[in-house]
mmCIF file of C-alpha atoms and ligand atoms in Angstrom:
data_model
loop_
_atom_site.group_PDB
_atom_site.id
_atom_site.type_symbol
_atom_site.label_atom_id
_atom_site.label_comp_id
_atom_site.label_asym_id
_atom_site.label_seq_id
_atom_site.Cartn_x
_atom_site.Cartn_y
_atom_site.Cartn_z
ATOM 1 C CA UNK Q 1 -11.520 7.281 5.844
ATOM 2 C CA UNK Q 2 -13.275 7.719 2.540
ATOM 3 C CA UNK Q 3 -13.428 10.708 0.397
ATOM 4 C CA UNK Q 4 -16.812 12.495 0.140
ATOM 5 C CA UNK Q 5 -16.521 12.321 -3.761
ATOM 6 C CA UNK Q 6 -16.391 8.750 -3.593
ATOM 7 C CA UNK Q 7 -18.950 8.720 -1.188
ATOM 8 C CA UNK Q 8 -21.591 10.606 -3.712
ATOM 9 C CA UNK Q 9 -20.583 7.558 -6.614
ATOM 10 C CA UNK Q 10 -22.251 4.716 -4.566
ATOM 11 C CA UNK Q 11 -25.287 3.833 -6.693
ATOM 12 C CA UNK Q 12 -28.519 2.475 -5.476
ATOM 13 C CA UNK Q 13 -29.079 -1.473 -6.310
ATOM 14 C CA UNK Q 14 -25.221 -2.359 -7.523
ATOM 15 C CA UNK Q 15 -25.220 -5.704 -8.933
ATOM 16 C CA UNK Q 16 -23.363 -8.757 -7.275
ATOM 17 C CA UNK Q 17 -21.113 -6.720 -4.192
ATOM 18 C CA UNK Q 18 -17.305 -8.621 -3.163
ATOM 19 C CA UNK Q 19 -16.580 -7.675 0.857
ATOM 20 C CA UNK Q 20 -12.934 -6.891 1.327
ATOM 21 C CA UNK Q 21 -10.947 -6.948 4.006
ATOM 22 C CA UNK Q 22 -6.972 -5.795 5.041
ATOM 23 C CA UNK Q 23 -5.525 -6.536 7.988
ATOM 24 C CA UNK Q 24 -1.930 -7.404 6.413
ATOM 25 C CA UNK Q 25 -0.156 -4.609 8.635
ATOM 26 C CA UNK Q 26 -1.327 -1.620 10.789
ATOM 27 C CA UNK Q 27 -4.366 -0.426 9.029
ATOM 28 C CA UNK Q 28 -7.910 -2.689 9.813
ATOM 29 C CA UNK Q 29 -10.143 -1.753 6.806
ATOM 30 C CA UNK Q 30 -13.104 -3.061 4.877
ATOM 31 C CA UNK Q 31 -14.731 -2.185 1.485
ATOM 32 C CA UNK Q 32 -17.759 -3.122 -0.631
ATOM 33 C CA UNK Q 33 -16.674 -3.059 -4.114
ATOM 34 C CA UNK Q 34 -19.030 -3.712 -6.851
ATOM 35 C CA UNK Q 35 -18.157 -6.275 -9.820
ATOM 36 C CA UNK Q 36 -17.366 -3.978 -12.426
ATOM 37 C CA UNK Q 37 -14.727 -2.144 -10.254
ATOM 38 C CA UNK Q 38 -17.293 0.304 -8.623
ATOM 39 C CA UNK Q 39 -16.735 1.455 -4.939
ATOM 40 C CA UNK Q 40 -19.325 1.788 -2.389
ATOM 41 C CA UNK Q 41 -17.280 2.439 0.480
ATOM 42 C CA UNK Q 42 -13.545 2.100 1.477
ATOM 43 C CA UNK Q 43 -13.437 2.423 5.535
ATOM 44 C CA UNK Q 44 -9.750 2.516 6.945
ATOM 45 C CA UNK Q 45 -8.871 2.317 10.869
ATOM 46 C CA UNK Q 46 -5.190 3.387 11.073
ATOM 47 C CA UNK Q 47 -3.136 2.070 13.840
ATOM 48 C CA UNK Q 48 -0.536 4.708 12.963
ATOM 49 C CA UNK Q 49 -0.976 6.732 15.935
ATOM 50 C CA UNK Q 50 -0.884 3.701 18.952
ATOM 51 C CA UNK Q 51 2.520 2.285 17.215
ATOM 52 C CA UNK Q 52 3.574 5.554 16.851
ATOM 53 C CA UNK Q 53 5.304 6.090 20.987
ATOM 54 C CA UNK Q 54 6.951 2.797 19.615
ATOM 55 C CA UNK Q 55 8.672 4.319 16.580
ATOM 56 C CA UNK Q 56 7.148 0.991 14.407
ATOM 57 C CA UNK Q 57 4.749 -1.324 14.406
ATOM 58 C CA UNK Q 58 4.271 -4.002 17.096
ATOM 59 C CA UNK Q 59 3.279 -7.217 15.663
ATOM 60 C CA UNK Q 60 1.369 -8.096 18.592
ATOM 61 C CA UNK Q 61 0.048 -4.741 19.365
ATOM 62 C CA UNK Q 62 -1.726 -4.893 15.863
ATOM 63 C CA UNK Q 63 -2.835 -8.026 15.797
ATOM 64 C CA UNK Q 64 -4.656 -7.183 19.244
ATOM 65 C CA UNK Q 65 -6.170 -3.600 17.819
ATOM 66 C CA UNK Q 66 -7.256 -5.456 14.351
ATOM 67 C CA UNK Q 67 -9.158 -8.193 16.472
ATOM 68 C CA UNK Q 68 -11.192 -5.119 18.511
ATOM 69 C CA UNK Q 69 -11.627 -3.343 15.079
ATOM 70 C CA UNK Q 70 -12.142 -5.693 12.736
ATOM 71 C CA UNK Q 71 -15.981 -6.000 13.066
ATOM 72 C CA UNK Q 72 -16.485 -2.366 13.672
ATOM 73 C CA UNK Q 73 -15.496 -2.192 10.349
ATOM 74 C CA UNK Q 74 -17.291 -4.531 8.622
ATOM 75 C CA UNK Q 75 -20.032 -2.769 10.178
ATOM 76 C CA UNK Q 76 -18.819 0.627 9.051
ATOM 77 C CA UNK Q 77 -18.602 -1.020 5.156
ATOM 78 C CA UNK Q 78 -22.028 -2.014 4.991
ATOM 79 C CA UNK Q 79 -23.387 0.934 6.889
ATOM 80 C CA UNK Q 80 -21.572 3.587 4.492
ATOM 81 C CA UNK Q 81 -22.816 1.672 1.223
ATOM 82 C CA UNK Q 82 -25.904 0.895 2.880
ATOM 83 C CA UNK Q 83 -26.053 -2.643 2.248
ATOM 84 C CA UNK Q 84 -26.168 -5.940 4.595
ATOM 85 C CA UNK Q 85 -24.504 -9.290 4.306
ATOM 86 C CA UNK Q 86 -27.446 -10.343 2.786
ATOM 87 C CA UNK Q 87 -26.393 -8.057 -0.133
ATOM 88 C CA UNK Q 88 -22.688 -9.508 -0.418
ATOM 89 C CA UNK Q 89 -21.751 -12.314 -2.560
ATOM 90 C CA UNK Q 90 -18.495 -13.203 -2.223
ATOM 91 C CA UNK Q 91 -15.855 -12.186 0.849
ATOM 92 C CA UNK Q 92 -12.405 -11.470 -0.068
ATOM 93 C CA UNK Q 93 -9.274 -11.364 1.909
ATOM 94 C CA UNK Q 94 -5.616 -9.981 2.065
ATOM 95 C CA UNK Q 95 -3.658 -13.931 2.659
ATOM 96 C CA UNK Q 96 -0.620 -12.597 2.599
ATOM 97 C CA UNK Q 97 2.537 -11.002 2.385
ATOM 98 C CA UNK Q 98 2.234 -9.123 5.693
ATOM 99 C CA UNK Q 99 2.548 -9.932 10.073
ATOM 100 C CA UNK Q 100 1.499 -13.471 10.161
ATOM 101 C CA UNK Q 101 -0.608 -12.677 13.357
ATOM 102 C CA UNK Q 102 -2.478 -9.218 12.213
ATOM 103 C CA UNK Q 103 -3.201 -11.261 8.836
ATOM 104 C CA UNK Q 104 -4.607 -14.629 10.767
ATOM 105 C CA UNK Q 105 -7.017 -12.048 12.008
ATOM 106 C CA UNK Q 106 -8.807 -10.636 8.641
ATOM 107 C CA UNK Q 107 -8.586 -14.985 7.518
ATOM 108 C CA UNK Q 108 -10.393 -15.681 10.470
ATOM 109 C CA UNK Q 109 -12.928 -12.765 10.736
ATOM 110 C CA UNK Q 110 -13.520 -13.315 6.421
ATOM 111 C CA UNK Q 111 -13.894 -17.039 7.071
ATOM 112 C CA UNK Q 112 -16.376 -17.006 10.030
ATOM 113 C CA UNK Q 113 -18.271 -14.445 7.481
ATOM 114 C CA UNK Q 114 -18.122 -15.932 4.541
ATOM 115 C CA UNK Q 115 -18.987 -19.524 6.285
ATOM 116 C CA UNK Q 116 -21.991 -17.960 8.253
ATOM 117 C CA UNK Q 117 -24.062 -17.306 4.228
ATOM 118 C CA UNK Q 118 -22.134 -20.242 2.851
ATOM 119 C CA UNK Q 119 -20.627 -17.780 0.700
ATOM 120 C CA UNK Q 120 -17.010 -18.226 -1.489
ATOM 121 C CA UNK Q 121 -14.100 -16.848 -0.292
ATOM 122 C CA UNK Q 122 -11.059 -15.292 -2.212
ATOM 123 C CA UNK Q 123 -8.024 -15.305 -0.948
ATOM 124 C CA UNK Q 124 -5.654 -12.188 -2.352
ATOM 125 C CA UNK Q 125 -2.068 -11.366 -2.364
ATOM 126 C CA UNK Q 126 -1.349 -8.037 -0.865
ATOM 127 C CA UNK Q 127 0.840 -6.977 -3.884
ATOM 128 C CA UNK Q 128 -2.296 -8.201 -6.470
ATOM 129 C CA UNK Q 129 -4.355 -6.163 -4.330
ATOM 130 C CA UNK Q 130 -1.861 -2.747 -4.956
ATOM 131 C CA UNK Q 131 -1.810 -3.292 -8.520
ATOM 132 C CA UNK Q 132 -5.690 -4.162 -8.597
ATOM 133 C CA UNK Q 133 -6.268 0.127 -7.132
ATOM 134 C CA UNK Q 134 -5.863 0.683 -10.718
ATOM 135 C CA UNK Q 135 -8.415 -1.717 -11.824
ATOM 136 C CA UNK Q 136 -11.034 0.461 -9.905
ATOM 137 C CA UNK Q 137 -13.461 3.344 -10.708
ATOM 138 C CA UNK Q 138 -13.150 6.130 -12.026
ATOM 139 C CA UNK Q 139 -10.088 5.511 -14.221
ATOM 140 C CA UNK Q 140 -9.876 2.357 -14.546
ATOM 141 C CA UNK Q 141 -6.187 1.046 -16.184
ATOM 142 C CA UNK Q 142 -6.215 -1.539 -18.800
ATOM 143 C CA UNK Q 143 -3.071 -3.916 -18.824
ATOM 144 C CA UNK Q 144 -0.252 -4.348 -20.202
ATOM 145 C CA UNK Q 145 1.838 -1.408 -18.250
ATOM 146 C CA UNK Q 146 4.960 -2.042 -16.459
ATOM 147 C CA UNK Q 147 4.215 -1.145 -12.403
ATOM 148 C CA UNK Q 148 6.639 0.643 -9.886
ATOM 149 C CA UNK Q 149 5.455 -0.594 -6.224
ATOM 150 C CA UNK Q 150 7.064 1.138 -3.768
ATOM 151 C CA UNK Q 151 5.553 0.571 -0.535
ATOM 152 C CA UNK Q 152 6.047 0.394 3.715
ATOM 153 C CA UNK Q 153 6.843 -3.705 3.245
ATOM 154 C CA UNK Q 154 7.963 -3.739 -0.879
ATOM 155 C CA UNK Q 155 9.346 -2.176 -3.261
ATOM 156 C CA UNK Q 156 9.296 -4.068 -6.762
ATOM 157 C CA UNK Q 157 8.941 -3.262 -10.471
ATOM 158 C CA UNK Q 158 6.222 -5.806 -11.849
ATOM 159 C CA UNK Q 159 5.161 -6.224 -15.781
ATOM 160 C CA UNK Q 160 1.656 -6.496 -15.812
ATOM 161 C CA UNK Q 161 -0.047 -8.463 -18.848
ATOM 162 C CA UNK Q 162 -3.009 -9.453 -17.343
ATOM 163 C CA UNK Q 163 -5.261 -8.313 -14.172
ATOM 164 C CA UNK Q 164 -4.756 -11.581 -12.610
ATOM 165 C CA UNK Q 165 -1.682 -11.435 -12.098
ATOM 166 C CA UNK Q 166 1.812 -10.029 -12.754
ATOM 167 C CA UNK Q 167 5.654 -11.050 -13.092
ATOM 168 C CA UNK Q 168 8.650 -9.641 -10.981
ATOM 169 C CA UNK Q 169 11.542 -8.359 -12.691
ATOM 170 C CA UNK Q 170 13.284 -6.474 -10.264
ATOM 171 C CA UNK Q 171 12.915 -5.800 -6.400
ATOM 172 C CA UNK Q 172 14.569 -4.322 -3.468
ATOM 173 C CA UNK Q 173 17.916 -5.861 -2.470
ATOM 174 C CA UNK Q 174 17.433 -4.347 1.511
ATOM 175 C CA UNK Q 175 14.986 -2.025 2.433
ATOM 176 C CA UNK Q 176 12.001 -1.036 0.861
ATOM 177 C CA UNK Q 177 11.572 2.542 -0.483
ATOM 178 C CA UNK Q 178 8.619 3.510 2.552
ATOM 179 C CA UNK Q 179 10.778 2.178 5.060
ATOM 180 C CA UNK Q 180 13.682 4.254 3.802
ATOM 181 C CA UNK Q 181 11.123 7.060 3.916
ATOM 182 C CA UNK Q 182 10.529 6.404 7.336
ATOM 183 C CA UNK Q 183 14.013 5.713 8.832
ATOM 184 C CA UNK Q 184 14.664 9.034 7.247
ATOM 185 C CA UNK Q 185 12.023 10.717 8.997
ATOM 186 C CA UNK Q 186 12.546 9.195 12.231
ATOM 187 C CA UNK Q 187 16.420 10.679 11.976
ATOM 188 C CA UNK Q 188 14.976 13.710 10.907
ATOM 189 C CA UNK Q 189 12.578 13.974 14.253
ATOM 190 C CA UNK Q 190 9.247 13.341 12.070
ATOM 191 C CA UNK Q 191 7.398 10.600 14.217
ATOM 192 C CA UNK Q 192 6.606 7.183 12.632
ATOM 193 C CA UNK Q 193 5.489 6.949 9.598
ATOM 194 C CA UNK Q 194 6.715 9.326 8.632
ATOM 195 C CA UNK Q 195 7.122 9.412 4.794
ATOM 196 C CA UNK Q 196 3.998 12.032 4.113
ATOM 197 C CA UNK Q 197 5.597 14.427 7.086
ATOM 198 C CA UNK Q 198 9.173 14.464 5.589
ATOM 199 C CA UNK Q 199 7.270 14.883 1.669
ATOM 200 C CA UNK Q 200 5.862 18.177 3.014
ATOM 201 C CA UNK Q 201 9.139 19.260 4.800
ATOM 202 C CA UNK Q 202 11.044 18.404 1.591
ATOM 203 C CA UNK Q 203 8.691 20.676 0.353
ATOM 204 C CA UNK Q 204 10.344 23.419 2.046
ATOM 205 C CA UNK Q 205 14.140 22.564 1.014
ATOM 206 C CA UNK Q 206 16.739 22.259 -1.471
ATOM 207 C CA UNK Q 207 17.475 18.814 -2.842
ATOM 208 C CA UNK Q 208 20.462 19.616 -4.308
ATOM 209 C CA UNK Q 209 21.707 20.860 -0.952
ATOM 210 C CA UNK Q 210 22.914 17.695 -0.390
ATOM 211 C CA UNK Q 211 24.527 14.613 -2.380
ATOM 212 C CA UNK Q 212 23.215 11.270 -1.255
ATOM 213 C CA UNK Q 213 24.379 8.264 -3.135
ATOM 214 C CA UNK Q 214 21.842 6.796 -5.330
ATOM 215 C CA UNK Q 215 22.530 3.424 -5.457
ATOM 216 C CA UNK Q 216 22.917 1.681 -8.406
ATOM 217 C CA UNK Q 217 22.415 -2.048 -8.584
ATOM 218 C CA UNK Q 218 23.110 -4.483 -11.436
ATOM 219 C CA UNK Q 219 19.778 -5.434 -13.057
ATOM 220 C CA UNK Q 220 16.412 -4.056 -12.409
ATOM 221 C CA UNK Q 221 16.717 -4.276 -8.344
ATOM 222 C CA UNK Q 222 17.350 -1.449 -5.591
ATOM 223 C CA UNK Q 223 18.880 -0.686 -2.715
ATOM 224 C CA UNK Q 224 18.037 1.615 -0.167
ATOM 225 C CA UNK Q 225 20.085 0.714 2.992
ATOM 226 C CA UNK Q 226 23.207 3.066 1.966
ATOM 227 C CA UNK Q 227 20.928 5.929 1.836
ATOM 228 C CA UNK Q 228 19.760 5.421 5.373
ATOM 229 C CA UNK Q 229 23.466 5.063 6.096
ATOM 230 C CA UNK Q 230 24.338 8.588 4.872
ATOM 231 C CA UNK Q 231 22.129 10.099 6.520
ATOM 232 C CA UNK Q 232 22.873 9.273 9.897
ATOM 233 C CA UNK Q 233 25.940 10.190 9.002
ATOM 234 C CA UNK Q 234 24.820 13.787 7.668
ATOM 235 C CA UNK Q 235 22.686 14.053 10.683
ATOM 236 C CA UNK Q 236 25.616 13.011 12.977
ATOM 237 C CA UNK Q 237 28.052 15.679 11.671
ATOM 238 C CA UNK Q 238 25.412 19.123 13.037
ATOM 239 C CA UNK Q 239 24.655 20.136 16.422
ATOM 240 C CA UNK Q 240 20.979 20.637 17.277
ATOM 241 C CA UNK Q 241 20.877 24.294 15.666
ATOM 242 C CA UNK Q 242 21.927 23.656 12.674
ATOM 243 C CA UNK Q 243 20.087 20.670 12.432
ATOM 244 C CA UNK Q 244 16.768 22.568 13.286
ATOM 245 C CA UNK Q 245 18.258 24.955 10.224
ATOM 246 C CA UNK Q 246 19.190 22.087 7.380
ATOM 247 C CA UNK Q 247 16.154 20.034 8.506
ATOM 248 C CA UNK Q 248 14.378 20.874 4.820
ATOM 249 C CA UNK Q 249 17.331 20.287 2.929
ATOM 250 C CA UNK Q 250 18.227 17.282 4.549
ATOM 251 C CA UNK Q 251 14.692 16.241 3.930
ATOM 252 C CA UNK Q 252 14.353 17.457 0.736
ATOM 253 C CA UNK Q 253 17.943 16.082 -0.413
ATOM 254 C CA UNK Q 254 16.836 12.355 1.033
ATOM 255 C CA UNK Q 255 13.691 12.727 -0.569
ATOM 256 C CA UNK Q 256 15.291 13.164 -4.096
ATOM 257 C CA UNK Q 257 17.574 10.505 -3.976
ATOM 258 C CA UNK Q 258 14.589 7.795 -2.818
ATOM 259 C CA UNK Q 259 12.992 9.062 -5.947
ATOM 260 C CA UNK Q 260 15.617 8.920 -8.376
ATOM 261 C CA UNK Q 261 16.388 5.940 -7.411
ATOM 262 C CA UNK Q 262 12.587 4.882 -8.244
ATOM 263 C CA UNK Q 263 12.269 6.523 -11.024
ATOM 264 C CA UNK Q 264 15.868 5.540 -13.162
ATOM 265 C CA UNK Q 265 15.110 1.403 -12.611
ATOM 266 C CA UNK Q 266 11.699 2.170 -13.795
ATOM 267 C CA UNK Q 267 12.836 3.670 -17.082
ATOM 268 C CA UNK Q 268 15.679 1.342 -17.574
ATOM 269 C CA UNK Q 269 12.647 -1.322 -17.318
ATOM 270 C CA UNK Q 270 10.307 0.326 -19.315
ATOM 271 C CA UNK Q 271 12.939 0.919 -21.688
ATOM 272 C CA UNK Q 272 13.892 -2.787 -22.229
ATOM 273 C CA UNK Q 273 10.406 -3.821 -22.121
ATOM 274 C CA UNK Q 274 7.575 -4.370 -24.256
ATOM 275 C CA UNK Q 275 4.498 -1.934 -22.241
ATOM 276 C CA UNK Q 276 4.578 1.343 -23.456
ATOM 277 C CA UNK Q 277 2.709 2.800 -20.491
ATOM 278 C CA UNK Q 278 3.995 3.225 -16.561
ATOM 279 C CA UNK Q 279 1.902 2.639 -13.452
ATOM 280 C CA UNK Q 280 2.865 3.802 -9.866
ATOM 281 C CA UNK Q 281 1.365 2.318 -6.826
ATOM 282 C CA UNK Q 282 1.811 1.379 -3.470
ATOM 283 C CA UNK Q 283 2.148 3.956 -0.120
ATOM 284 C CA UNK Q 284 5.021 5.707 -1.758
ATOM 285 C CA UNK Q 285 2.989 6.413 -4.859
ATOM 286 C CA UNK Q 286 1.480 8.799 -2.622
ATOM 287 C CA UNK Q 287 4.572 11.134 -2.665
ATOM 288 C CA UNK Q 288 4.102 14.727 -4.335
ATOM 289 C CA UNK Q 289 7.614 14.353 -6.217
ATOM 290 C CA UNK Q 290 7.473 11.124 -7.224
ATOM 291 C CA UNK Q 291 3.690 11.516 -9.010
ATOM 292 C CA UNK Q 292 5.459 14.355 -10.554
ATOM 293 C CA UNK Q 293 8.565 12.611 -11.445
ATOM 294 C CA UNK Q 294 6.943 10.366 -14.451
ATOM 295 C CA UNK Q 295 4.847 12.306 -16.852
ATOM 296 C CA UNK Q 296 2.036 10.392 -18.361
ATOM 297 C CA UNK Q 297 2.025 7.802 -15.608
ATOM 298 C CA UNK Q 298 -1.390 6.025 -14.573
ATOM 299 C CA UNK Q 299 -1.781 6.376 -10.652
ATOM 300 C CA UNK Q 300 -3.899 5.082 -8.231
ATOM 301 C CA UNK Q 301 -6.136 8.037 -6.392
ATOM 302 C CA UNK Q 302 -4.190 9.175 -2.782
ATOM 303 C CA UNK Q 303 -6.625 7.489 -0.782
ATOM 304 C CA UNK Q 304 -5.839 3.919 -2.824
ATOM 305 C CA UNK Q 305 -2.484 3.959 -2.999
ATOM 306 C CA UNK Q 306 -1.868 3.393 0.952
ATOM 307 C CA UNK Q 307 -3.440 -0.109 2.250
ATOM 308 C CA UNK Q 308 -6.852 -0.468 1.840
ATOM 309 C CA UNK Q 309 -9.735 -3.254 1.206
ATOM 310 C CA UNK Q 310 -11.144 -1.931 -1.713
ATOM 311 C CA UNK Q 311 -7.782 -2.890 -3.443
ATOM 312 C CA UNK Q 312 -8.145 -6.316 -1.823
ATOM 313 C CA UNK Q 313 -12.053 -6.475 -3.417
ATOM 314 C CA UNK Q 314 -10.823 -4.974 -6.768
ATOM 315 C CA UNK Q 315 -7.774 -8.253 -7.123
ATOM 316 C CA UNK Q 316 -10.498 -10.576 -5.778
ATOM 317 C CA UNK Q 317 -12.480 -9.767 -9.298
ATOM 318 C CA UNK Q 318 -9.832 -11.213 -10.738
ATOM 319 C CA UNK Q 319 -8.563 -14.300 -8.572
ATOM 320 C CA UNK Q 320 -10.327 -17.976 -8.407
ATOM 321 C CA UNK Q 321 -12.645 -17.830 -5.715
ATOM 322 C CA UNK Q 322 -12.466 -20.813 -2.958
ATOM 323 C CA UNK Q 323 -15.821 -22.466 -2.824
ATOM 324 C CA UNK Q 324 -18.136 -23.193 0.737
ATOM 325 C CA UNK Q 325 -16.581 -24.871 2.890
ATOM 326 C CA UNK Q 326 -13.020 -26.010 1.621
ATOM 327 C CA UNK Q 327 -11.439 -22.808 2.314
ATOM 328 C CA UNK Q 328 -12.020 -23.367 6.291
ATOM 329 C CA UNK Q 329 -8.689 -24.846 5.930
ATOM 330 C CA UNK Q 330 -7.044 -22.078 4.102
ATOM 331 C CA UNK Q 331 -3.511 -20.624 6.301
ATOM 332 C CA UNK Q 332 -2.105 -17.264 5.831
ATOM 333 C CA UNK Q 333 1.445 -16.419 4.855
ATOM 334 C CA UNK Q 334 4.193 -13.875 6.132
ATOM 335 C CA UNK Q 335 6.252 -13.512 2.761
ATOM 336 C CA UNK Q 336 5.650 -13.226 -0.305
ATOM 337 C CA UNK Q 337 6.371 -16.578 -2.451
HETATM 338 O O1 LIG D 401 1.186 0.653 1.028
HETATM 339 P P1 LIG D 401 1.339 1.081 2.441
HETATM 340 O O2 LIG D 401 0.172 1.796 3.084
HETATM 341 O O3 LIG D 401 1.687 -0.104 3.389
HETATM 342 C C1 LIG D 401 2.477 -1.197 3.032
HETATM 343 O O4 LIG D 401 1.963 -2.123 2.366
HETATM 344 O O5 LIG D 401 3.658 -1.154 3.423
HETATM 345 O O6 LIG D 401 2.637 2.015 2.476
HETATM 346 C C2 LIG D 401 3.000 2.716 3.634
HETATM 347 C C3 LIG D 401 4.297 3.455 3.345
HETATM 348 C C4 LIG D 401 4.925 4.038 4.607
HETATM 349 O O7 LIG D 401 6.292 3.711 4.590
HETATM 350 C C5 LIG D 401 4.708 5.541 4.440
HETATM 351 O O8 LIG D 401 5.670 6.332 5.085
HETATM 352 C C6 LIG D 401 4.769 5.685 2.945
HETATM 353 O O9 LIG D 401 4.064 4.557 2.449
HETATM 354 N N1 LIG D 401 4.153 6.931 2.480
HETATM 355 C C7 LIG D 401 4.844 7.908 1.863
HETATM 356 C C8 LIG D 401 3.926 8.957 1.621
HETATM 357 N N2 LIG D 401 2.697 8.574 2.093
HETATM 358 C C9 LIG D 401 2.861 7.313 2.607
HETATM 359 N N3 LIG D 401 6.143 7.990 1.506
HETATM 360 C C10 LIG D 401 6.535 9.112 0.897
HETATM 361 N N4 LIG D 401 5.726 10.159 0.644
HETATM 362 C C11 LIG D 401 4.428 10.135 0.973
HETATM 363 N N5 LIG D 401 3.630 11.161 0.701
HETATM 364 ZN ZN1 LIG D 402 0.565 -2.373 1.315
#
């Protein structure tokens, strides 16, 4: 939910306002984001806690909870920046990459919205919509930087030269960086997700207890899958005690190699690129060693790094918007082109 802080900057008669909505995974949110990149409120329903018994998320599961929550809120957005529809003047939406049924929800809910004030609609990209966190209020990051995004669903390593956009140059060969997080926590007895529980156990251990490999692909890609692998193995090789006793270290070792890892491919590419400055983002970008790891580094606040809509809203200021009524016809998409 959003940070009091945030909270106090909503002004009083904001110009033009963009309505954003996520539904792309587990998290149902909404957000009223100005034009100029101000935020007037950023609500967030997590699922976390009803996939949680399942150890992952249930496609269908969410797509059922985001239908309940969705208007809620959209509710809860206007409410909290004390605004009506009346107020908004253009609807934005996360198309895709994400669960083709939880995203067919926030199309269909932004659709019969926008439709009902014969407003435009925007469709965004998901990974647009990290990047765009750093677009926002109240640092707001000017391109050309080269961006790490490490999150639950991608990990990639983008060079920005322009807000509307961005070009690949290297991504994840296997798993991406929060799911390696999470696998890790799960093996580690840490719930689901459970990248921000084993961050705060890491805190607690030695990383140089143990020697994961950090793998080290050809290019500007990653791999996380043989990490995973050596850890079950680790984990496999101590009887409950000393498990309970290396459960830091374990964490803490796992923890460093995920963030080498990160961190090396990003300064190869920054290295062989042409932007002088580094931008983190995504759910991992939330992790205490990695924000730590590369000095000088512009990052998205906590609270706009994991999904949200107010990322959606900020990429929608810079996407073509889809004028009353042709984007009735507009489909969502599972993966990302
Ligand atoms: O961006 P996000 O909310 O959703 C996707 O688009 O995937 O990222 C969620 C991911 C999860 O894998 C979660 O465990 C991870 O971000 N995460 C963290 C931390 N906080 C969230 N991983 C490591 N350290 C953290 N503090
Ligand atoms: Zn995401």
């Amino acid at each position: 939910m959003e940070k009091p802080d945030r909270e106090a900057a909503r002004v009083a008669g904001a110009g033009p306002l963009i309505l954003g909505l996520e539904t792309s995974c587990d998290e149902t949110a909404a957000a009223l984001v100005t034009r100029d990149g101000r935020i007037l409120s950023n609500v967030v329903a997590s699922q976390a806690e009803l996939h949680a018994r399942y150890g992952g998320v249930v496609p269908e599961v969410a797509s059922r909870r985001h239908l309940e929550l969705v208007t809620p809120v959209v509710e809860e957005a206007l409410a909290r920046g004390k605004k009506t529809l009346h107020d908004v003047e253009t609807v934005a939406v996360t198309r895709g990459p994400g669960l083709i049924g939880a995203l067919l929800i926030g199309v269909s809910a932004a659709k019969a919205l926008a439709w009902s004030r014969r407003l435009p609609l925007v469709p965004v990209d998901h990974l647009h919509g990290h990047v765009a966190a750093l677009y926002l209020d109240p640092e707001q990051v000017e391109p050309p930087f080269l961006c790490l995004l490490a999150s639950g669903g991608h990990t990639l390593l983008l060079e920005v030269a322009e807000k509307s956009g961005f070009r690949v140059l290297g991504r994840t060969l296997d798993d991406a960086a929060g799911e390696a997080f999470d696998k890790g926590a799960r093996l580690l007895g840490l719930g689901y997700p459970g990248g921000a529980a084993l961050d705060r156990l890491a805190r607690m251990g030695d990383p140089e207890a143990y020697r994961f490999p950090v793998a080290r692909v050809p290019g500007l890609d990653f791999s996380f899958s043989g990490l995973k692998t050596a850890l079950v193995y680790a984990v496999r090789g101590l009887d409950a005690g000393e498990l309970e006793r290396r459960r830091a270290d374990l964490a803490a070792s796992y923890q460093r190699a995920i963030v080498k890892a990160l961190v090396e491919q990003t300064l190869a590419a920054a290295k062989s690129g042409k932007a002088s400055r580094i931008a983190v983002v995504g759910g991992v970008a939330a992790n205490s060693e990695l924000r730590s790891a590369i000095p000088d580094a512009a990052l998205a606040p906590l609270d706009l790094c994991t999904d949200n809509a107010a990322m959606i809203a900020s990429a929608a200021r810079f996407t073509p918007a889809t004028p009353f009524p042709e984007y009735l016809a507009l489909d969502a998409y599972a993966s990302a082109a």
